[in-house]
Coordinates of C-alpha atoms in Angstrom, one line a residue:
M164 CA 11.9 37.3 24.9
R165 CA 14.5 34.4 23.8
W166 CA 14.2 35.9 20.6
F167 CA 14.9 39.5 21.4
I168 CA 18.1 38.0 23.2
Y169 CA 18.9 36.2 20.1
I170 CA 18.7 39.6 18.0
Q171 CA 20.7 41.3 20.6
Y172 CA 23.7 38.9 20.3
F173 CA 23.4 39.3 16.6
I174 CA 23.5 43.1 16.4
M175 CA 26.7 43.0 18.6
L176 CA 28.5 40.2 16.4
V177 CA 27.7 42.6 13.5
V178 CA 28.9 45.8 15.1
F179 CA 32.0 43.7 16.1
A180 CA 32.9 42.4 12.6
F181 CA 32.3 45.5 11.3
V182 CA 34.4 47.4 13.7
A183 CA 37.3 44.5 13.2
L184 CA 37.4 44.8 9.2
R185 CA 37.6 48.5 9.7
G186 CA 41.2 47.9 10.9
R187 CA 42.7 46.2 8.0
E188 CA 46.3 45.7 9.2
I189 CA 45.8 44.4 12.8
T190 CA 49.1 43.3 13.9
I191 CA 47.8 40.6 15.9
F192 CA 47.0 38.7 12.6
N193 CA 50.6 39.1 11.6
D194 CA 51.7 37.0 14.9
P195 CA 53.0 33.8 13.5
N196 CA 52.0 32.2 17.0
F197 CA 48.3 33.6 16.8
M198 CA 46.7 30.3 14.8
R199 CA 48.9 28.1 16.9
A200 CA 47.7 29.6 19.7
I201 CA 43.9 29.2 18.5
W202 CA 44.3 25.7 18.3
M203 CA 46.0 25.2 21.6
T204 CA 43.5 27.2 22.7
V205 CA 40.5 25.1 21.4
L206 CA 42.4 21.7 22.4
V207 CA 42.8 22.8 26.0
A208 CA 39.1 24.0 26.1
L209 CA 37.8 20.8 24.8
V210 CA 39.8 18.6 27.4
V211 CA 38.8 21.0 30.2
A212 CA 35.0 20.9 29.1
V213 CA 34.9 16.9 28.6
I214 CA 36.5 16.6 32.1
N215 CA 34.1 18.9 33.5
L216 CA 31.1 17.3 31.9
I217 CA 32.4 13.9 32.9
V218 CA 33.4 14.7 36.8
G219 CA 30.4 17.1 37.1
N220 CA 27.7 14.8 36.2
Y221 CA 29.0 12.1 38.5
V222 CA 29.8 14.0 41.4
G223 CA 26.6 16.3 41.1
Y224 CA 24.6 13.2 41.1
Y225 CA 26.1 11.7 44.0
L226 CA 25.6 15.3 45.9
A227 CA 22.1 15.3 44.7
N228 CA 21.4 12.4 46.5
M229 CA 23.5 12.7 49.8
T230 CA 22.1 14.4 53.0
G231 CA 23.4 15.4 56.3
H232 CA 26.3 16.6 57.6
R233 CA 28.4 15.2 54.3
L234 CA 26.6 17.5 52.3
T235 CA 27.5 20.6 54.2
F236 CA 31.2 19.3 54.2
F237 CA 31.2 19.2 50.4
D238 CA 29.2 22.6 50.0
V239 CA 32.0 24.0 51.8
C240 CA 34.6 22.2 50.2
L241 CA 32.9 23.4 46.6
Q242 CA 33.3 27.0 47.5
L243 CA 36.7 27.2 49.0
P244 CA 37.8 27.5 45.3
L245 CA 35.6 30.4 44.9
I246 CA 36.0 32.3 47.7
V247 CA 40.0 32.0 48.1
P248 CA 42.0 34.1 45.3
L249 CA 42.4 31.8 42.3
I250 CA 46.2 33.2 42.0
V251 CA 47.0 32.4 45.8
V252 CA 45.7 29.0 45.4
A253 CA 47.6 28.7 41.9
A254 CA 51.0 30.0 43.5
G255 CA 50.7 27.3 46.1
L256 CA 49.7 24.7 43.6
D257 CA 52.8 25.5 41.4
I258 CA 55.3 24.2 43.9
W259 CA 53.6 20.7 43.6
F260 CA 53.5 20.9 39.9
I261 CA 57.0 21.4 39.9
R262 CA 57.9 18.4 41.8
L263 CA 55.8 16.6 39.6
D264 CA 57.1 17.9 36.3
L265 CA 53.5 19.2 35.2
V266 CA 54.9 23.0 34.6
E267 CA 55.2 23.6 30.7
T268 CA 53.0 21.0 30.1
F269 CA 49.8 20.6 28.2
F270 CA 48.3 18.2 31.2
G271 CA 49.5 20.8 33.8
V272 CA 47.7 23.6 32.2
V273 CA 44.4 21.5 31.8
L274 CA 44.8 20.5 35.4
I275 CA 45.0 24.1 36.6
Q276 CA 42.4 25.3 34.7
L277 CA 40.2 22.6 36.3
L278 CA 40.4 24.8 39.5
P279 CA 38.4 27.8 38.2
T280 CA 35.9 25.2 36.1
L281 CA 35.2 22.2 38.1
P282 CA 33.4 23.6 41.3
Y283 CA 30.8 25.6 39.1
S284 CA 30.1 22.2 36.9
I285 CA 29.3 20.2 40.1
R286 CA 27.2 22.8 41.7
I287 CA 25.3 23.2 38.4
A288 CA 24.7 19.3 37.8
R289 CA 24.0 19.1 41.6
N290 CA 21.1 21.7 41.2
A291 CA 20.1 19.8 38.0
Y292 CA 19.7 16.6 39.6
T293 CA 18.1 18.0 42.7
A294 CA 15.3 19.5 40.3
L295 CA 14.4 16.0 38.9
D296 CA 12.2 13.3 40.6
S297 CA 14.2 11.4 43.0
D298 CA 12.1 8.3 42.3
I299 CA 12.6 8.5 38.3
T300 CA 15.3 5.4 39.2
Q301 CA 12.8 3.3 40.9
Y302 CA 10.3 3.9 38.2
V303 CA 12.7 2.8 35.6
Q304 CA 13.7 -0.3 37.6
L305 CA 9.9 -1.2 38.2
M306 CA 8.9 -1.2 34.3
G307 CA 12.1 -3.7 33.8
G308 CA 14.4 -0.7 32.7
T309 CA 18.3 -1.1 32.6
R310 CA 20.7 1.3 34.0
K311 CA 21.5 1.8 30.2
I312 CA 18.2 2.9 29.4
L313 CA 18.2 4.9 32.3
V314 CA 21.1 7.0 31.6
V315 CA 20.4 7.0 27.4
D316 CA 16.5 7.8 27.3
I317 CA 16.2 9.6 30.8
Y318 CA 19.0 11.6 32.0
L319 CA 21.0 12.5 28.8
P320 CA 17.9 14.1 27.3
L321 CA 17.0 15.6 30.9
M322 CA 20.5 17.1 31.6
R323 CA 21.0 18.6 28.2
R324 CA 20.4 22.0 29.1
A325 CA 22.4 21.5 32.3
N326 CA 25.6 20.3 30.1
E327 CA 25.2 22.9 27.7
T328 CA 25.6 25.6 30.4
M329 CA 28.6 23.5 32.0
L330 CA 30.2 23.5 28.8
L331 CA 29.8 27.0 28.3
F332 CA 31.1 27.8 31.8
A333 CA 34.2 25.6 31.1
V334 CA 35.0 26.8 27.7
V335 CA 34.5 30.6 28.6
I336 CA 36.5 30.4 31.7
S337 CA 39.3 28.1 30.2
I338 CA 39.6 30.8 27.2
S339 CA 40.1 33.9 29.6
Q340 CA 42.7 32.3 31.7
Y341 CA 45.6 34.3 31.5
A342 CA 47.3 34.0 35.1
I343 CA 47.2 30.6 35.9
T344 CA 48.0 29.8 32.3
S345 CA 51.3 31.6 32.0
M346 CA 52.2 30.5 35.7
I347 CA 51.8 26.6 34.8
G348 CA 52.2 26.8 31.1
G349 CA 55.6 29.1 31.4
G350 CA 55.0 30.4 27.8
I351 CA 55.6 27.2 26.4
I352 CA 51.9 26.2 26.0
Q353 CA 50.6 29.4 24.5
T354 CA 46.5 30.0 24.2
I355 CA 44.9 32.9 22.7
A356 CA 44.8 34.8 26.1
L357 CA 48.5 35.0 26.3
I358 CA 48.6 36.2 22.9
L359 CA 46.2 38.7 23.5
F360 CA 47.3 40.2 26.4
P361 CA 50.0 42.1 25.5
Y362 CA 48.1 44.1 22.6
F363 CA 45.4 45.3 25.0
S364 CA 47.8 47.9 26.3
S365 CA 47.7 49.4 22.2
S366 CA 44.0 50.7 22.8
Q367 CA 43.0 49.8 19.3
L368 CA 39.3 49.6 19.0
Q369 CA 39.8 46.9 16.0
L370 CA 42.0 44.6 18.2
V371 CA 39.5 44.5 20.8
A372 CA 36.7 43.7 18.5
A373 CA 38.8 41.3 16.9
A374 CA 39.8 39.2 20.0
A375 CA 36.3 39.5 21.2
L376 CA 34.8 37.8 17.9
C377 CA 37.6 35.3 18.3
T378 CA 36.6 34.4 21.8
I379 CA 32.6 34.4 20.9
G380 CA 33.5 32.3 17.7
M381 CA 35.2 29.9 19.5
T382 CA 32.8 29.4 22.1
Y383 CA 29.4 29.2 20.0
G384 CA 31.9 26.8 17.5
I385 CA 32.3 24.5 20.2
L386 CA 28.7 24.8 21.7
L387 CA 27.3 24.0 18.3
I388 CA 29.5 21.0 17.6
F389 CA 28.6 19.8 21.3
R390 CA 25.0 19.9 20.2
W391 CA 25.2 18.1 17.2
M392 CA 27.2 15.2 19.0
Y393 CA 25.1 15.0 22.0
I394 CA 21.9 14.3 20.1
G395 CA 23.7 12.4 17.6
V396 CA 25.1 10.2 20.4
I397 CA 21.5 9.6 22.0
K398 CA 20.1 8.7 18.2
L399 CA 22.9 6.4 17.7
V400 CA 22.6 4.4 20.9
R401 CA 19.0 4.5 20.6
M402 CA 19.4 2.9 17.0
I403 CA 22.0 0.3 17.6
D404 CA 19.5 -1.1 20.7
G405 CA 16.8 -1.1 17.9

């Protein structure tokens, strides 16, 4: 089944690449802000993904070990950003961002993009930690293991798939955000969504294929780098510890 999905993705990429190459003169590639927007998009997506991974794991682990009315309260809080329309929440936060001088800044765009991404990451991490044995910490302590061993040798390998899922969610949502990015970025912080949006009204199939290739390429590029660094960090820490 997994190979069938891989083959479908490969065929899709080949078709998109063929269609994009058929349009040899796509106006978007002549835009001087296009490459700058790609680098800005990657930078914003990376920062958003790192914050999602750190906060998602910490809060998810805490919620996985929580019971009672407090858990219900936090569940409702996590659902609110997903139920309330995002543009309404962003419009309300825009006033506070103006007061804090975060409008038209890189940090402001990163903060506003945490709104649609962080609830997903926390829920994914919480479900992953809940699926693990709740007595893992006690087992490691009984065998004389430290907290460092618990994190590096136990949780990091077991949480790899969940962390990759959180990364994909954060990157894809970050790249595709147009309304809240333009609202807080004010056109100063230009991402690829802001550059591509005006071109979609032209109904050029080549342009849509090129945009899809850019989005898929950036997402999978970041994922491959993350996998390489994730495994490398685990091996490096183990090698240092001997």
